[in-house]
Amino acid sequence: MALTLEQLNAASPAEAVALLDGLYEHSPWIAGQALAQRPFTSLAHIKHAMVQVLAQAGEQAQLDLIRAHPELAGKAMQTNTLTAESTNEQNKAGLTQCTPEELAHIQNLNRQYGERFGFPFILAVRGPRGLGLPKAEILATFERRLRNHPDFERAEALRNIHRIAEIRLNDKFGYVPTLGNDVWDWQEKLAQHTDPGYAELGQLTVTYLTDAHRACAQRISHWMREIGFDEVEIDAVGNVVGRYHPAVAGAQYLLTGSHYDTVRNGGKYDGRLGIFVPMACVRELHRQSKRLPFGIEVVAFAEEEGQRYKATFLGSGALTGDFNPDWLDQQDADGITMRAAMQHAGLCIDDIPKLQRNPAHYLGFIEVHIEQGPVLNELDLPLGVVTAINASVRYQCSITGMASHAGTTPMNRRRDAAVGVAELALFMETRAAQDGDSVATIGMLQVPNGSINVVPGQCHFSLDIRAPSNAQRDALRDDILARLAEICERRGLQYRTEQTMQESAAPSAPEWQQRWEAAVQALGVPVFHLPSGAGHDAMKLHKILPQAMLFVRGLNSGISHNPLESSTNDDMQLAVDAFGHVLQQLAA
Ligand SMILES: [Zn+2]
């Protein structure tokens, strides 16, 4: 019999502990203490309460919990002394059917891991979709995590323990994140299309208007039709646009969506999550034959990443009237112009200006996106409400000093360009940290024609400065450039800076941000705010519509633009639920 929230909330403390038995390996105290937060409003609420208990329990209790776990395919499995839950999990991952060679390999890894960290390797082997990870992926993860810093690895072990508990809790309640699974599966299917050269390597790359890109557009439009959108079209720049009509013709539409192109060797969720989450919601409306007082327009943007051509945000830019016709002459690496690629794809270039949206026809724009950063993952929070897409500015710079012999030039007679940059980098680190939410990076740093025995006479470097408001960015930039001048003056160096890019901040519209907040709160998880350090399609739509974004936790430190990018079916389900809640609020 599946457990219900009502039962759990009504049970005596002792009964309740018994009902939640087995979530955390040999550690019933975690669920026990979390019960103080009853009544629970959702499973997500219970999960978060347990996460908090462990976070506050201190390092020793956390280590004890980690050490209460069996080794992967270890002695406990071979002597049949695993808990029932662990047996089930190791079974699903195929670990109970290892060849002797595989077992020997895993045991070798277990030994190395134990020596390095002093606790057993813990992996939620049921995986992010809950179905069990393939053995090869388990081994690859094991090998990768052996190289982690011990502090990080301890936290990663705890995150995996929480994921294990999440799945066990779902099982107890007979709960299946059905819509999260569907969103996951759509992304998995879409990821089958990848550009030549990458397909062979098993990598995901979908750049503007390649065969794989056009196949993605076909798939998305097919699914949109299948699940009940009233109108579906591929527009003049390759965006897939699905419209679900309002109850009354002529009403405004909610605009939403994200991009389906990827970076080279990218992840499966960047952009695509923000297409499939609203699609899942529209499918539910259609299933219930329900119409809202407003329409829903989901746009799968054709291009955001700027991989094949230099121009970026081609898809969302076309909706805001920012498609620059000069871009049509840009060439890809093979000399194919954007115009030729668009003609080859059968797109009506002349119609691009018609794609510009009239803001009067829309309520606003919302976008769901994987965080692409480590914050939510580190805080064990599934969702985050975005306060602003950061303002940014970039420079290419150089410092010129004097090249001289590394052996014969005394330290007080040097004009070392690289040390000047080093001093600037340290200043940037401290100064950006003072703001709390600003970031400043020297991502490129070169001593041209440098030599091991020569004091650097010149140094080329880049600056990337971002902050949640233009004023905060400008103040940070001014301080950095002033310090650069001061360093060069003091060290007898010369410098040159060239601004290569500047984007304004896109603060979330307060009433739309509040809708996401209300939605997250209704799910029983804490409302957490963060700025977006990366650019998104919402930044473009910001020019014509009020906008706000919702971030979904990424696994593996939130790595993105990388095949390790990942999330879970449970978090995707929460994103669908949050989106559905915003629809309800707008309809009310
Ligand atoms: Zn993206």
Coordinates of C-alpha atoms and ligand atoms in Angstrom, one line a residue:
M1 CA 0.0 0.0 0.0
A2 CA 1.4 3.4 -1.0
L3 CA 1.8 5.9 1.8
T4 CA -0.1 9.2 1.6
L5 CA 0.8 12.6 3.0
E6 CA -2.4 12.6 5.1
Q7 CA -1.3 9.4 6.7
L8 CA 2.2 10.6 7.4
N9 CA 1.0 14.0 8.8
A10 CA -1.6 12.3 11.1
A11 CA 0.7 9.5 12.4
S12 CA 2.1 9.5 15.9
P13 CA 5.9 10.4 16.0
A14 CA 6.8 6.7 16.5
E15 CA 4.5 5.6 13.7
A16 CA 5.8 8.3 11.4
V17 CA 9.4 7.3 11.9
A18 CA 8.4 3.7 11.1
L19 CA 6.6 4.9 7.9
L20 CA 9.7 6.6 6.7
D21 CA 12.0 3.8 7.6
G22 CA 14.8 2.9 5.2
L23 CA 15.2 6.3 3.4
Y24 CA 18.7 6.9 4.7
E25 CA 20.8 3.8 5.1
H26 CA 20.8 2.7 8.8
S27 CA 20.1 6.3 9.8
P28 CA 16.4 6.7 10.8
W29 CA 17.3 9.8 12.9
I30 CA 17.3 12.0 9.7
A31 CA 13.7 11.4 8.8
G32 CA 12.9 11.3 12.5
Q33 CA 14.1 14.9 13.1
A34 CA 12.6 16.1 9.8
L35 CA 9.2 15.1 11.1
A36 CA 9.3 18.1 13.4
Q37 CA 8.4 20.1 10.3
R38 CA 5.0 18.4 9.8
P39 CA 2.5 18.9 8.4
F40 CA 4.2 18.3 5.1
T41 CA 2.6 19.9 2.0
S42 CA 4.4 17.9 -0.6
L43 CA 7.1 15.2 -1.1
A44 CA 9.5 18.0 -2.1
H45 CA 8.8 19.5 1.3
I46 CA 9.7 16.3 3.1
K47 CA 12.9 15.9 0.9
H48 CA 14.0 19.4 1.7
A49 CA 13.3 19.0 5.5
M50 CA 15.6 15.9 5.5
V51 CA 18.3 17.8 3.5
Q52 CA 18.2 20.5 6.2
V53 CA 18.5 18.1 9.0
L54 CA 21.6 16.6 7.6
A55 CA 23.1 20.0 6.7
Q56 CA 22.7 21.1 10.3
A57 CA 23.9 17.8 11.8
G58 CA 27.6 18.6 11.4
E59 CA 30.6 17.0 9.7
Q60 CA 30.9 13.9 12.0
A61 CA 27.3 12.9 11.6
Q62 CA 27.6 13.4 7.8
L63 CA 30.7 11.2 7.7
D64 CA 29.0 8.6 9.8
L65 CA 26.1 8.5 7.4
I66 CA 28.4 8.1 4.4
R67 CA 30.2 5.3 6.1
A68 CA 26.9 3.6 6.9
H69 CA 26.7 2.8 3.2
P70 CA 27.9 -0.4 1.5
E71 CA 30.6 -0.3 -1.1
L72 CA 29.5 -0.5 -4.6
A73 CA 29.3 -4.2 -5.6
G74 CA 31.3 -4.8 -2.5
K75 CA 31.4 -7.5 0.2
A76 CA 27.9 -6.7 1.4
M77 CA 26.5 -7.4 -2.0
Q78 CA 28.5 -10.6 -2.4
T79 CA 27.5 -11.9 1.0
N80 CA 23.8 -10.9 0.6
T81 CA 23.9 -8.6 3.6
L82 CA 22.7 -5.4 1.8
T83 CA 19.5 -3.7 2.9
A84 CA 16.5 -4.5 0.7
E85 CA 16.6 -1.0 -0.8
S86 CA 20.3 -1.3 -1.7
T87 CA 19.9 -4.7 -3.2
N88 CA 17.1 -3.4 -5.4
E89 CA 19.2 -0.4 -6.5
Q90 CA 22.4 -2.4 -7.2
N91 CA 20.2 -4.9 -9.1
K92 CA 18.6 -2.2 -11.3
A93 CA 22.1 -0.9 -12.3
G94 CA 23.2 -4.4 -13.3
L95 CA 25.8 -4.5 -10.5
T96 CA 24.7 -7.9 -9.3
Q97 CA 25.5 -9.3 -12.7
C98 CA 29.2 -8.3 -13.1
T99 CA 31.8 -10.4 -14.8
P100 CA 34.7 -11.4 -12.6
E101 CA 36.9 -8.8 -14.5
E102 CA 34.3 -6.0 -13.8
L103 CA 34.1 -7.0 -10.2
A104 CA 37.9 -6.9 -9.9
H105 CA 37.9 -3.5 -11.5
I106 CA 35.3 -2.1 -9.2
Q107 CA 37.0 -3.6 -6.2
N108 CA 40.3 -1.9 -7.3
L109 CA 38.4 1.4 -7.6
N110 CA 36.8 0.9 -4.2
R111 CA 40.2 0.4 -2.6
Q112 CA 41.7 3.5 -4.2
Y113 CA 38.7 5.6 -3.3
G114 CA 38.7 4.4 0.3
E115 CA 42.4 5.2 0.7
R116 CA 41.9 8.7 -0.8
F117 CA 38.8 9.8 1.0
G118 CA 38.3 7.5 4.0
F119 CA 34.7 6.6 3.1
P120 CA 32.9 4.4 0.5
F121 CA 32.0 5.6 -2.9
I122 CA 28.4 6.5 -3.1
L123 CA 26.4 6.9 -6.3
A124 CA 22.7 7.0 -6.7
V125 CA 22.8 4.2 -9.2
R126 CA 19.2 4.5 -10.1
G127 CA 20.4 7.7 -11.8
P128 CA 18.8 11.0 -12.8
R129 CA 15.9 9.3 -14.6
G130 CA 15.4 6.6 -11.9
L131 CA 15.8 3.7 -14.2
G132 CA 19.3 2.6 -13.3
L133 CA 22.6 3.9 -14.8
P134 CA 24.4 1.8 -17.3
K135 CA 27.4 0.0 -15.9
A136 CA 29.8 1.9 -18.1
E137 CA 28.5 5.2 -16.8
I138 CA 28.9 4.1 -13.3
L139 CA 32.5 3.1 -13.8
A140 CA 33.2 6.4 -15.7
T141 CA 31.7 8.4 -12.8
F142 CA 33.6 6.4 -10.3
E143 CA 36.9 7.1 -12.1
R144 CA 36.1 10.8 -12.5
R145 CA 35.1 11.3 -8.9
L146 CA 38.3 9.7 -7.7
R147 CA 40.1 12.9 -8.9
N148 CA 37.8 15.3 -6.9
H149 CA 39.0 17.4 -4.0
P150 CA 38.1 15.7 -0.7
D151 CA 35.8 18.5 0.5
F152 CA 33.9 18.5 -2.8
E153 CA 33.7 14.7 -2.8
R154 CA 32.2 14.5 0.6
A155 CA 29.5 17.0 -0.5
E156 CA 29.0 15.0 -3.7
A157 CA 28.5 11.8 -1.6
L158 CA 25.8 13.5 0.5
R159 CA 24.1 14.8 -2.7
N160 CA 24.0 11.2 -4.0
I161 CA 22.6 10.0 -0.6
H162 CA 19.8 12.6 -0.9
R163 CA 19.0 11.5 -4.4
I164 CA 18.9 7.8 -3.2
A165 CA 16.5 8.9 -0.4
E166 CA 14.4 10.9 -2.9
I167 CA 13.8 7.9 -5.1
R168 CA 13.2 5.7 -2.0
L169 CA 10.6 8.2 -0.8
N170 CA 8.9 8.3 -4.2
D171 CA 8.7 4.5 -4.1
K172 CA 7.1 4.6 -0.6
F173 CA 4.5 7.0 -1.8
G174 CA 4.0 5.2 -5.1
Y175 CA 4.8 8.5 -6.7
V176 CA 6.1 8.7 -10.2
P177 CA 7.2 12.1 -11.7
T178 CA 5.4 11.2 -14.9
L179 CA 5.6 14.6 -16.5
G180 CA 9.3 15.0 -15.5
N181 CA 9.9 11.6 -17.1
D182 CA 8.2 12.7 -20.3
V183 CA 10.3 16.0 -20.4
W184 CA 13.4 13.9 -19.8
D185 CA 12.5 11.4 -22.5
W186 CA 11.8 14.2 -25.1
Q187 CA 15.2 15.6 -24.4
E188 CA 16.7 12.1 -24.8
K189 CA 15.0 11.6 -28.1
L190 CA 16.0 15.0 -29.4
A191 CA 19.6 14.4 -28.5
Q192 CA 19.7 11.5 -31.0
H193 CA 20.1 14.2 -33.7
T194 CA 23.6 15.5 -33.8
D195 CA 25.9 17.0 -36.4
P196 CA 28.2 14.8 -38.5
G197 CA 31.6 14.3 -37.0
Y198 CA 30.1 14.5 -33.5
A199 CA 27.5 11.7 -34.1
E200 CA 30.4 9.2 -34.6
L201 CA 31.9 10.2 -31.2
G202 CA 28.6 10.0 -29.4
Q203 CA 28.6 13.8 -28.8
L204 CA 25.8 16.2 -29.0
T205 CA 26.3 19.2 -31.4
V206 CA 23.4 20.9 -33.1
T207 CA 24.4 24.1 -34.9
Y208 CA 22.2 26.4 -37.0
L209 CA 20.4 24.8 -40.0
T210 CA 22.5 21.6 -40.3
D211 CA 20.6 18.4 -41.1
A212 CA 20.5 17.5 -37.4
H213 CA 19.2 21.0 -36.6
R214 CA 16.4 20.7 -39.1
A215 CA 15.6 17.2 -37.9
C216 CA 15.2 18.7 -34.4
A217 CA 12.8 21.3 -35.7
Q218 CA 10.8 18.5 -37.4
R219 CA 10.6 16.5 -34.2
I220 CA 9.6 19.4 -32.0
S221 CA 6.9 20.5 -34.5
H222 CA 5.6 16.9 -34.8
W223 CA 5.4 16.5 -31.0
M224 CA 3.7 19.9 -30.7
R225 CA 1.0 18.8 -33.2
E226 CA 0.6 15.4 -31.5
I227 CA 0.0 16.9 -28.0
G228 CA -2.6 19.3 -29.0
F229 CA -1.2 22.7 -30.1
D230 CA -3.7 24.4 -32.4
E231 CA -1.1 25.9 -34.7
V232 CA 2.5 24.8 -35.3
E233 CA 4.9 26.3 -37.8
I234 CA 8.6 26.6 -38.5
D235 CA 9.1 30.3 -39.1
A236 CA 11.5 32.3 -41.4
V237 CA 14.5 31.9 -39.2
G238 CA 13.8 28.2 -38.2
N239 CA 12.1 28.8 -34.9
V240 CA 9.4 26.2 -34.1
V241 CA 6.3 28.1 -33.0
G242 CA 3.4 26.3 -31.3
R243 CA 0.2 28.2 -30.3
Y244 CA -2.4 26.9 -28.0
H245 CA -5.5 29.1 -28.4
P246 CA -7.2 31.0 -25.6
A247 CA -10.8 30.4 -24.5
V248 CA -11.9 33.5 -26.3
A249 CA -10.4 34.5 -29.7
G250 CA -8.4 37.7 -29.6
A251 CA -7.1 37.3 -26.0
Q252 CA -3.5 37.9 -25.3
Y253 CA -0.9 35.1 -25.3
L254 CA 1.8 34.1 -22.8
L255 CA 5.1 33.8 -24.6
T256 CA 7.6 31.2 -23.5
G257 CA 10.3 29.0 -24.8
S258 CA 14.1 28.5 -25.1
H259 CA 16.6 27.4 -27.7
Y260 CA 17.2 24.0 -29.4
D261 CA 20.6 24.6 -30.9
T262 CA 23.6 23.5 -28.8
V263 CA 27.3 24.3 -28.4
R264 CA 29.8 21.8 -29.7
N265 CA 29.8 18.6 -27.6
G266 CA 27.2 20.2 -25.4
G267 CA 24.5 18.9 -22.9
K268 CA 21.0 17.7 -23.6
Y269 CA 19.1 20.1 -21.4
D270 CA 20.6 23.6 -22.1
G271 CA 17.7 25.4 -23.8
R272 CA 15.6 22.3 -24.6
L273 CA 14.3 22.0 -21.0
G274 CA 12.6 25.4 -21.5
I275 CA 10.8 24.1 -24.6
F276 CA 9.6 20.8 -23.2
V277 CA 8.4 22.0 -19.8
P278 CA 5.7 24.3 -21.3
M279 CA 4.9 21.6 -23.9
A280 CA 4.1 19.2 -21.0
C281 CA 1.8 21.8 -19.5
V282 CA 0.0 22.4 -22.8
R283 CA -0.4 18.6 -23.3
E284 CA -2.1 18.4 -19.8
L285 CA -4.5 21.3 -20.7
H286 CA -5.3 19.6 -24.0
R287 CA -6.0 16.3 -22.3
Q288 CA -8.4 18.0 -19.9
S289 CA -9.9 19.9 -22.9
K290 CA -9.1 23.0 -20.9
R291 CA -8.8 26.5 -22.4
L292 CA -7.3 29.4 -20.4
P293 CA -8.4 33.1 -20.7
F294 CA -5.1 33.6 -22.5
G295 CA -3.3 31.7 -25.2
I296 CA 0.1 30.0 -24.9
E297 CA 2.8 30.5 -27.5
V298 CA 5.8 28.2 -27.1
V299 CA 8.8 29.1 -29.2
A300 CA 11.7 26.6 -29.7
F301 CA 14.3 29.2 -30.7
A302 CA 16.5 28.0 -33.6
E303 CA 19.7 29.7 -32.6
E304 CA 21.1 31.2 -29.4
E305 CA 24.7 29.9 -29.0
G306 CA 26.5 31.6 -32.0
Q307 CA 28.3 28.4 -33.0
R308 CA 28.0 28.2 -36.8
Y309 CA 27.9 31.9 -37.4
K310 CA 29.2 34.8 -35.3
A311 CA 25.8 36.3 -34.7
T312 CA 24.0 35.0 -31.7
F313 CA 20.3 35.0 -30.5
L314 CA 19.1 34.8 -34.1
G315 CA 15.9 33.1 -33.0
S316 CA 14.8 35.4 -30.2
G317 CA 16.3 38.4 -32.0
A318 CA 14.0 37.9 -34.9
L319 CA 11.0 38.3 -32.5
T320 CA 12.3 41.6 -31.2
G321 CA 13.2 43.1 -34.5
D322 CA 16.9 42.6 -33.8
F323 CA 17.7 40.4 -36.8
N324 CA 20.4 42.4 -38.6
P325 CA 20.2 41.7 -42.4
D326 CA 24.0 42.1 -42.6
W327 CA 24.3 38.8 -40.8
L328 CA 23.0 37.0 -43.9
D329 CA 26.5 37.5 -45.4
Q330 CA 28.3 35.9 -42.5
Q331 CA 30.1 32.7 -43.5
D332 CA 30.5 29.5 -41.6
A333 CA 33.9 27.6 -41.4
D334 CA 33.1 26.1 -44.8
G335 CA 32.4 29.4 -46.5
I336 CA 28.6 28.8 -46.6
T337 CA 26.8 32.1 -46.0
M338 CA 23.9 32.3 -43.7
R339 CA 21.7 33.3 -46.6
A340 CA 22.7 30.2 -48.5
A341 CA 22.0 28.0 -45.5
M342 CA 18.6 29.5 -45.0
Q343 CA 17.7 29.1 -48.7
H344 CA 18.9 25.5 -48.6
A345 CA 16.6 25.0 -45.6
G346 CA 13.6 26.5 -47.5
L347 CA 13.3 29.4 -45.1
C348 CA 11.6 32.6 -46.4
I349 CA 14.3 35.2 -45.7
D350 CA 12.0 38.0 -46.9
D351 CA 9.6 37.2 -44.1
I352 CA 12.0 37.7 -41.3
P353 CA 10.9 41.3 -40.5
K354 CA 7.3 40.0 -40.1
L355 CA 8.4 37.8 -37.2
Q356 CA 8.7 40.9 -35.0
R357 CA 6.1 40.5 -32.2
N358 CA 3.7 43.2 -31.2
P359 CA 4.0 43.5 -27.4
A360 CA 0.3 44.4 -27.2
H361 CA -0.6 40.8 -28.1
Y362 CA 1.3 39.3 -25.2
L363 CA 1.1 39.1 -21.4
G364 CA 4.8 38.6 -21.0
F365 CA 7.7 36.2 -21.5
I366 CA 8.8 33.4 -19.1
E367 CA 11.7 31.0 -19.6
V368 CA 12.7 27.9 -17.8
H369 CA 16.4 27.0 -18.1
I370 CA 18.9 24.7 -16.4
E371 CA 21.0 26.8 -14.1
Q372 CA 24.4 26.2 -15.8
G373 CA 26.1 27.0 -12.6
P374 CA 26.9 25.3 -9.2
V375 CA 24.7 27.3 -6.8
L376 CA 21.5 25.3 -6.6
N377 CA 23.3 22.0 -6.6
E378 CA 25.5 23.1 -3.7
L379 CA 22.6 24.3 -1.7
D380 CA 20.5 21.2 -2.5
L381 CA 17.7 23.3 -3.9
P382 CA 15.8 22.1 -7.0
L383 CA 14.6 25.5 -8.3
G384 CA 15.8 29.1 -8.2
V385 CA 14.0 32.3 -9.1
V386 CA 16.1 34.5 -11.3
T387 CA 16.3 38.2 -10.3
A388 CA 18.1 39.5 -13.3
I389 CA 20.2 38.4 -16.3
N390 CA 23.5 40.0 -15.6
A391 CA 24.9 43.1 -17.3
S392 CA 28.3 42.3 -18.9
V393 CA 31.2 44.0 -20.5
R394 CA 34.3 42.5 -22.2
Y395 CA 37.7 43.8 -23.1
Q396 CA 40.8 42.6 -25.0
C397 CA 43.8 44.2 -23.3
S398 CA 47.5 44.2 -23.4
I399 CA 50.3 45.4 -21.0
T400 CA 53.7 46.2 -22.4
G401 CA 56.8 46.3 -20.2
M402 CA 60.3 45.4 -21.2
A403 CA 61.7 42.0 -22.2
S404 CA 65.0 41.4 -20.4
H405 CA 67.2 38.5 -19.3
A406 CA 65.6 36.4 -16.6
G407 CA 69.0 35.7 -15.1
T408 CA 70.7 39.1 -15.2
T409 CA 67.9 41.6 -14.5
P410 CA 67.6 42.2 -10.7
M411 CA 64.0 42.1 -9.3
N412 CA 64.0 45.9 -8.7
R413 CA 64.9 46.7 -12.3
R414 CA 62.2 44.8 -14.1
R415 CA 59.2 45.9 -16.1
D416 CA 57.4 42.6 -16.0
A417 CA 54.1 42.7 -18.0
A418 CA 52.9 39.3 -16.7
V419 CA 53.3 40.3 -13.0
G420 CA 51.3 43.4 -13.8
V421 CA 48.4 41.3 -15.0
A422 CA 48.8 38.9 -12.1
E423 CA 48.4 41.8 -9.7
L424 CA 45.3 43.0 -11.6
A425 CA 43.8 39.4 -11.4
L426 CA 44.2 39.3 -7.7
F427 CA 42.6 42.7 -7.3
M428 CA 39.7 41.6 -9.5
E429 CA 39.1 38.5 -7.4
T430 CA 38.8 40.6 -4.2
R431 CA 36.9 43.5 -5.7
A432 CA 34.3 41.4 -7.5
A433 CA 33.8 39.3 -4.3
Q434 CA 33.0 42.4 -2.3
D435 CA 29.7 42.8 -4.3
G436 CA 28.6 39.3 -3.4
D437 CA 27.0 38.7 -6.8
S438 CA 29.5 40.3 -9.3
V439 CA 32.0 38.2 -11.2
A440 CA 35.2 39.2 -13.0
T441 CA 37.4 36.9 -15.0
I442 CA 40.7 36.9 -16.9
G443 CA 39.9 34.0 -19.2
M444 CA 42.7 34.5 -21.7
L445 CA 46.2 35.2 -20.7
Q446 CA 49.2 35.0 -22.9
V447 CA 52.8 36.0 -23.0
P448 CA 53.3 36.2 -26.8
N449 CA 56.7 34.7 -27.9
G450 CA 57.5 34.1 -24.3
S451 CA 60.5 32.2 -23.2
I452 CA 61.5 30.5 -20.0
N453 CA 64.5 32.7 -19.5
V454 CA 63.0 36.1 -20.5
V455 CA 61.1 38.5 -18.3
P456 CA 57.8 39.0 -20.1
G457 CA 57.9 42.1 -22.1
Q458 CA 54.2 41.9 -23.2
C459 CA 51.1 40.2 -22.0
H460 CA 47.7 39.9 -23.8
F461 CA 44.7 39.2 -21.7
S462 CA 40.9 39.4 -21.7
L463 CA 38.4 40.9 -19.1
D464 CA 34.9 39.6 -18.6
I465 CA 32.9 41.6 -16.0
R466 CA 29.3 40.8 -15.0
A467 CA 26.9 42.1 -12.4
P468 CA 23.1 42.1 -11.9
S469 CA 22.7 45.8 -12.7
N470 CA 24.4 48.2 -15.1
A471 CA 25.4 50.5 -12.3
Q472 CA 27.0 47.7 -10.3
R473 CA 28.8 46.5 -13.4
D474 CA 30.0 50.0 -14.3
A475 CA 31.3 50.6 -10.8
L476 CA 33.2 47.3 -10.9
R477 CA 34.6 48.0 -14.3
D478 CA 35.7 51.6 -13.3
D479 CA 37.5 50.2 -10.3
I480 CA 39.3 47.5 -12.3
L481 CA 40.3 49.9 -15.1
A482 CA 41.5 52.4 -12.5
R483 CA 43.6 49.7 -10.8
L484 CA 45.0 48.7 -14.1
A485 CA 46.2 52.3 -14.7
E486 CA 47.6 52.5 -11.2
I487 CA 49.5 49.2 -11.5
C488 CA 51.0 50.2 -14.8
E489 CA 52.0 53.7 -13.5
R490 CA 53.7 52.2 -10.5
R491 CA 55.4 49.4 -12.4
G492 CA 56.5 51.5 -15.4
L493 CA 54.3 49.6 -17.8
Q494 CA 52.0 50.7 -20.6
Y495 CA 48.6 49.3 -21.3
R496 CA 45.9 49.3 -24.0
T497 CA 42.2 48.2 -23.6
E498 CA 39.6 47.6 -26.3
Q499 CA 36.0 47.1 -25.3
T500 CA 34.6 44.2 -27.5
M501 CA 31.1 43.7 -26.0
Q502 CA 28.7 45.3 -23.7
E503 CA 25.2 44.1 -22.7
S504 CA 22.7 45.7 -20.4
A505 CA 21.3 43.9 -17.4
A506 CA 17.8 42.4 -17.9
P507 CA 16.2 42.6 -14.4
S508 CA 13.2 40.4 -14.0
A509 CA 9.8 42.1 -14.0
P510 CA 8.7 42.2 -10.4
E511 CA 5.2 40.9 -10.9
W512 CA 6.5 38.0 -13.1
Q513 CA 9.3 37.2 -10.6
Q514 CA 6.6 37.1 -7.9
R515 CA 4.6 34.6 -9.9
W516 CA 7.6 32.2 -10.0
E517 CA 8.1 32.8 -6.3
A518 CA 4.5 31.9 -5.5
A519 CA 4.8 28.8 -7.7
V520 CA 8.0 27.6 -6.0
Q521 CA 6.5 28.2 -2.6
A522 CA 3.3 26.3 -3.5
L523 CA 5.5 23.3 -4.2
G524 CA 6.8 23.2 -0.7
V525 CA 10.4 24.1 -1.5
P526 CA 12.1 27.3 -0.3
V527 CA 12.2 30.3 -2.6
F528 CA 15.8 31.1 -3.5
H529 CA 16.9 34.0 -5.6
L530 CA 19.9 34.2 -7.9
P531 CA 21.0 36.3 -10.8
S532 CA 21.8 34.6 -14.2
G533 CA 25.4 34.9 -15.0
A534 CA 24.8 33.6 -18.5
G535 CA 22.9 35.2 -21.3
H536 CA 19.5 33.8 -22.3
D537 CA 16.8 34.3 -24.9
A538 CA 14.8 36.1 -22.1
M539 CA 17.5 38.9 -22.3
K540 CA 16.3 39.6 -25.9
L541 CA 12.6 39.4 -25.2
H542 CA 13.3 41.8 -22.3
K543 CA 13.4 44.6 -24.8
I544 CA 9.8 44.2 -25.7
L545 CA 8.1 42.3 -22.8
P546 CA 8.2 41.9 -19.1
Q547 CA 10.2 38.7 -18.4
A548 CA 11.3 36.4 -15.6
M549 CA 13.2 33.1 -15.6
L550 CA 13.1 30.0 -13.5
F551 CA 16.3 28.0 -13.0
V552 CA 16.4 24.2 -12.5
R553 CA 19.3 22.6 -10.6
G554 CA 22.1 21.0 -12.6
L555 CA 24.0 18.0 -11.4
N556 CA 27.8 17.6 -11.5
S557 CA 28.4 21.1 -10.0
G558 CA 25.9 22.5 -12.5
I559 CA 28.4 21.9 -15.4
S560 CA 27.0 23.0 -18.7
H561 CA 28.2 23.3 -22.3
N562 CA 29.5 19.8 -21.6
P563 CA 28.2 16.2 -21.9
L564 CA 28.1 15.9 -18.1
E565 CA 25.3 18.4 -17.9
S566 CA 22.4 16.8 -16.2
S567 CA 19.3 17.2 -14.0
T568 CA 16.8 14.8 -12.6
N569 CA 13.3 13.7 -13.6
D570 CA 12.1 14.9 -10.1
D571 CA 13.5 18.4 -10.6
M572 CA 12.0 18.5 -14.1
Q573 CA 8.7 17.5 -12.7
L574 CA 8.9 20.4 -10.2
A575 CA 9.7 22.8 -13.1
V576 CA 6.5 21.5 -14.9
D577 CA 4.5 21.9 -11.7
A578 CA 5.9 25.4 -11.2
F579 CA 5.0 26.4 -14.7
G580 CA 1.5 25.0 -14.3
H581 CA 1.1 27.0 -11.2
V582 CA 2.1 30.2 -13.0
L583 CA -0.6 29.4 -15.6
Q584 CA -3.1 28.9 -12.8
Q585 CA -2.2 32.3 -11.3
L586 CA -2.6 34.0 -14.6
A587 CA -5.9 32.3 -15.2
A588 CA -7.3 33.3 -11.8
Ligands
ZN1 ZN 20.9 28.0 -23.0

